[in-house]
Amino acid sequence: MKKFKFPLQKVLEYNTHLQRKEKDILARMHLEYKALEAQLYALMQKYEQNKINYLESCAAGTSIINVSVLLRYLSELDEQIKRMRQKLKEAQEQIDRQTEKLVEVTKDKTKVEKLRESKLSKYLFEAQKHEELFIEEFVSYLNATAS
């Protein structure tokens, strides 16, 4: 019997390649997201530290100009934090879209894999039947020649 050959093997290989590519993209997106989170954390730390400095300066009796500068700086840090949170939100939305894309590619690949398994199992069943028939004929031939 001839060797098993799956007619959609190239499609399966392409889907495997596509799945790997989409996984790599998703992993890169997760790394970028983590970097953005680290930046946000650093900004928040900076904000809190400067807020403490502002409160200490006010308690120590600093000038109005200093208070104004510190408040403006705190306001700018707050705006940076808001922008960073927006970037994080957009990055999460991109990750969600990429995850959906990966799920679709994986579904397509799984369909082809199941089809391949089905064809292979059918092929193996046919091969076993062919082998059993061959053995039966061989035994019949041996019995016929032995008599």
Short mmCIF file of C-alpha atoms in Angstrom, two decimals:
data_model
loop_
_atom_site.label_atom_id
_atom_site.label_comp_id
_atom_site.label_asym_id
_atom_site.label_seq_id
_atom_site.Cartn_x
_atom_site.Cartn_y
_atom_site.Cartn_z
CA MET A 1 0.00 0.00 0.00
CA LYS A 2 1.29 3.47 -0.80
CA LYS A 3 2.57 5.89 1.83
CA PHE A 4 0.07 8.24 3.53
CA LYS A 5 0.01 11.68 1.96
CA PHE A 6 -2.22 14.41 3.34
CA PRO A 7 -3.44 16.62 0.48
CA LEU A 8 -3.70 19.72 2.70
CA GLN A 9 -0.24 19.39 4.24
CA LYS A 10 0.90 22.73 2.78
CA VAL A 11 -2.17 24.44 4.28
CA LEU A 12 -1.36 22.90 7.66
CA GLU A 13 2.25 24.07 7.43
CA TYR A 14 1.10 27.57 6.45
CA ASN A 15 -1.35 27.68 9.38
CA THR A 16 1.41 26.53 11.74
CA HIS A 17 3.69 29.27 10.42
CA LEU A 18 0.92 31.85 10.75
CA GLN A 19 0.12 30.73 14.31
CA ARG A 20 3.77 31.00 15.32
CA LYS A 21 3.99 34.48 13.77
CA GLU A 22 0.84 35.68 15.58
CA LYS A 23 2.14 34.26 18.88
CA ASP A 24 5.41 36.15 18.41
CA ILE A 25 3.52 39.38 17.74
CA LEU A 26 1.39 38.83 20.84
CA ALA A 27 4.45 38.13 22.98
CA ARG A 28 6.10 41.35 21.73
CA MET A 29 2.92 43.28 22.54
CA HIS A 30 2.92 41.87 26.07
CA LEU A 31 6.54 42.98 26.52
CA GLU A 32 5.70 46.48 25.31
CA TYR A 33 2.73 46.56 27.68
CA LYS A 34 4.95 45.57 30.61
CA ALA A 35 7.39 48.35 29.67
CA LEU A 36 4.53 50.87 29.62
CA GLU A 37 3.38 49.62 33.02
CA ALA A 38 6.91 50.12 34.37
CA GLN A 39 6.96 53.65 32.98
CA LEU A 40 3.59 54.39 34.58
CA TYR A 41 4.80 53.02 37.90
CA ALA A 42 7.92 55.22 37.70
CA LEU A 43 5.78 58.29 36.91
CA MET A 44 3.49 57.54 39.83
CA GLN A 45 6.47 57.15 42.15
CA LYS A 46 7.87 60.45 40.90
CA TYR A 47 4.48 62.12 41.41
CA GLU A 48 4.17 60.82 44.97
CA GLN A 49 7.71 61.87 45.83
CA ASN A 50 7.16 65.37 44.45
CA LYS A 51 3.83 65.61 46.24
CA ILE A 52 5.62 64.85 49.51
CA ASN A 53 8.26 67.46 48.64
CA TYR A 54 5.50 69.99 47.93
CA LEU A 55 3.78 69.31 51.25
CA GLU A 56 7.06 69.53 53.13
CA SER A 57 7.93 72.81 51.37
CA CYS A 58 4.52 74.25 52.20
CA ALA A 59 4.89 73.20 55.83
CA ALA A 60 8.37 74.74 55.99
CA GLY A 61 7.02 78.02 54.61
CA THR A 62 8.38 78.35 51.09
CA SER A 63 7.75 81.21 48.67
CA ILE A 64 4.68 81.53 46.46
CA ILE A 65 6.86 81.17 43.37
CA ASN A 66 8.24 77.86 44.63
CA VAL A 67 4.72 76.65 45.45
CA SER A 68 3.54 77.67 41.99
CA VAL A 69 6.44 75.87 40.29
CA LEU A 70 5.89 72.72 42.36
CA LEU A 71 2.15 72.75 41.65
CA ARG A 72 2.76 73.21 37.93
CA TYR A 73 5.24 70.32 37.97
CA LEU A 74 2.77 68.11 39.86
CA SER A 75 0.10 69.04 37.34
CA GLU A 76 2.40 68.11 34.46
CA LEU A 77 3.23 64.77 36.10
CA ASP A 78 -0.49 64.13 36.56
CA GLU A 79 -1.07 64.81 32.84
CA GLN A 80 1.77 62.44 31.93
CA ILE A 81 0.20 59.77 34.13
CA LYS A 82 -3.16 60.25 32.38
CA ARG A 83 -1.52 59.99 28.95
CA MET A 84 0.36 56.88 30.04
CA ARG A 85 -2.85 55.27 31.28
CA GLN A 86 -4.45 56.03 27.91
CA LYS A 87 -1.47 54.41 26.16
CA LEU A 88 -1.89 51.37 28.40
CA LYS A 89 -5.58 51.18 27.56
CA GLU A 90 -4.83 51.34 23.83
CA ALA A 91 -2.09 48.74 24.19
CA GLN A 92 -4.50 46.43 26.02
CA GLU A 93 -7.05 46.86 23.23
CA GLN A 94 -4.37 45.94 20.67
CA ILE A 95 -3.46 42.89 22.74
CA ASP A 96 -7.12 41.87 22.85
CA ARG A 97 -7.44 42.22 19.07
CA GLN A 98 -4.24 40.24 18.55
CA THR A 99 -5.48 37.54 20.91
CA GLU A 100 -8.69 37.24 18.89
CA LYS A 101 -6.62 36.99 15.71
CA LEU A 102 -4.49 34.25 17.26
CA VAL A 103 -7.61 32.36 18.38
CA GLU A 104 -8.98 32.45 14.81
CA VAL A 105 -5.69 31.23 13.32
CA THR A 106 -5.54 28.46 15.94
CA LYS A 107 -9.12 27.41 15.13
CA ASP A 108 -8.28 27.20 11.43
CA LYS A 109 -5.18 25.13 12.17
CA THR A 110 -7.12 22.84 14.51
CA LYS A 111 -9.73 22.17 11.83
CA VAL A 112 -7.05 21.10 9.36
CA GLU A 113 -5.30 19.00 12.02
CA LYS A 114 -8.55 17.19 12.84
CA LEU A 115 -9.12 16.56 9.15
CA ARG A 116 -5.58 15.18 8.90
CA GLU A 117 -6.15 12.91 11.90
CA SER A 118 -9.37 11.67 10.38
CA LYS A 119 -7.70 10.94 7.03
CA LEU A 120 -4.77 9.24 8.77
CA SER A 121 -7.04 7.05 10.86
CA LYS A 122 -8.98 6.07 7.73
CA TYR A 123 -5.70 5.33 5.96
CA LEU A 124 -4.45 3.18 8.86
CA PHE A 125 -7.75 1.30 8.96
CA GLU A 126 -7.51 0.61 5.23
CA ALA A 127 -3.88 -0.45 5.58
CA GLN A 128 -4.81 -2.86 8.36
CA LYS A 129 -7.64 -4.33 6.25
CA HIS A 130 -5.29 -4.67 3.30
CA GLU A 131 -2.73 -6.44 5.49
CA GLU A 132 -5.36 -8.79 6.95
CA LEU A 133 -6.57 -9.66 3.44
CA PHE A 134 -2.99 -10.33 2.34
CA ILE A 135 -2.39 -12.61 5.34
CA GLU A 136 -5.65 -14.46 4.68
CA GLU A 137 -4.73 -15.04 1.05
CA PHE A 138 -1.24 -16.13 2.04
CA VAL A 139 -2.58 -18.64 4.59
CA SER A 140 -5.11 -19.92 2.01
CA TYR A 141 -2.34 -20.34 -0.53
CA LEU A 142 -0.17 -22.23 2.00
CA ASN A 143 -3.10 -24.51 2.88
CA ALA A 144 -3.89 -25.12 -0.78
CA THR A 145 -0.28 -25.99 -1.67
CA ALA A 146 0.16 -28.16 1.45
CA SER A 147 -2.72 -30.43 0.46
#
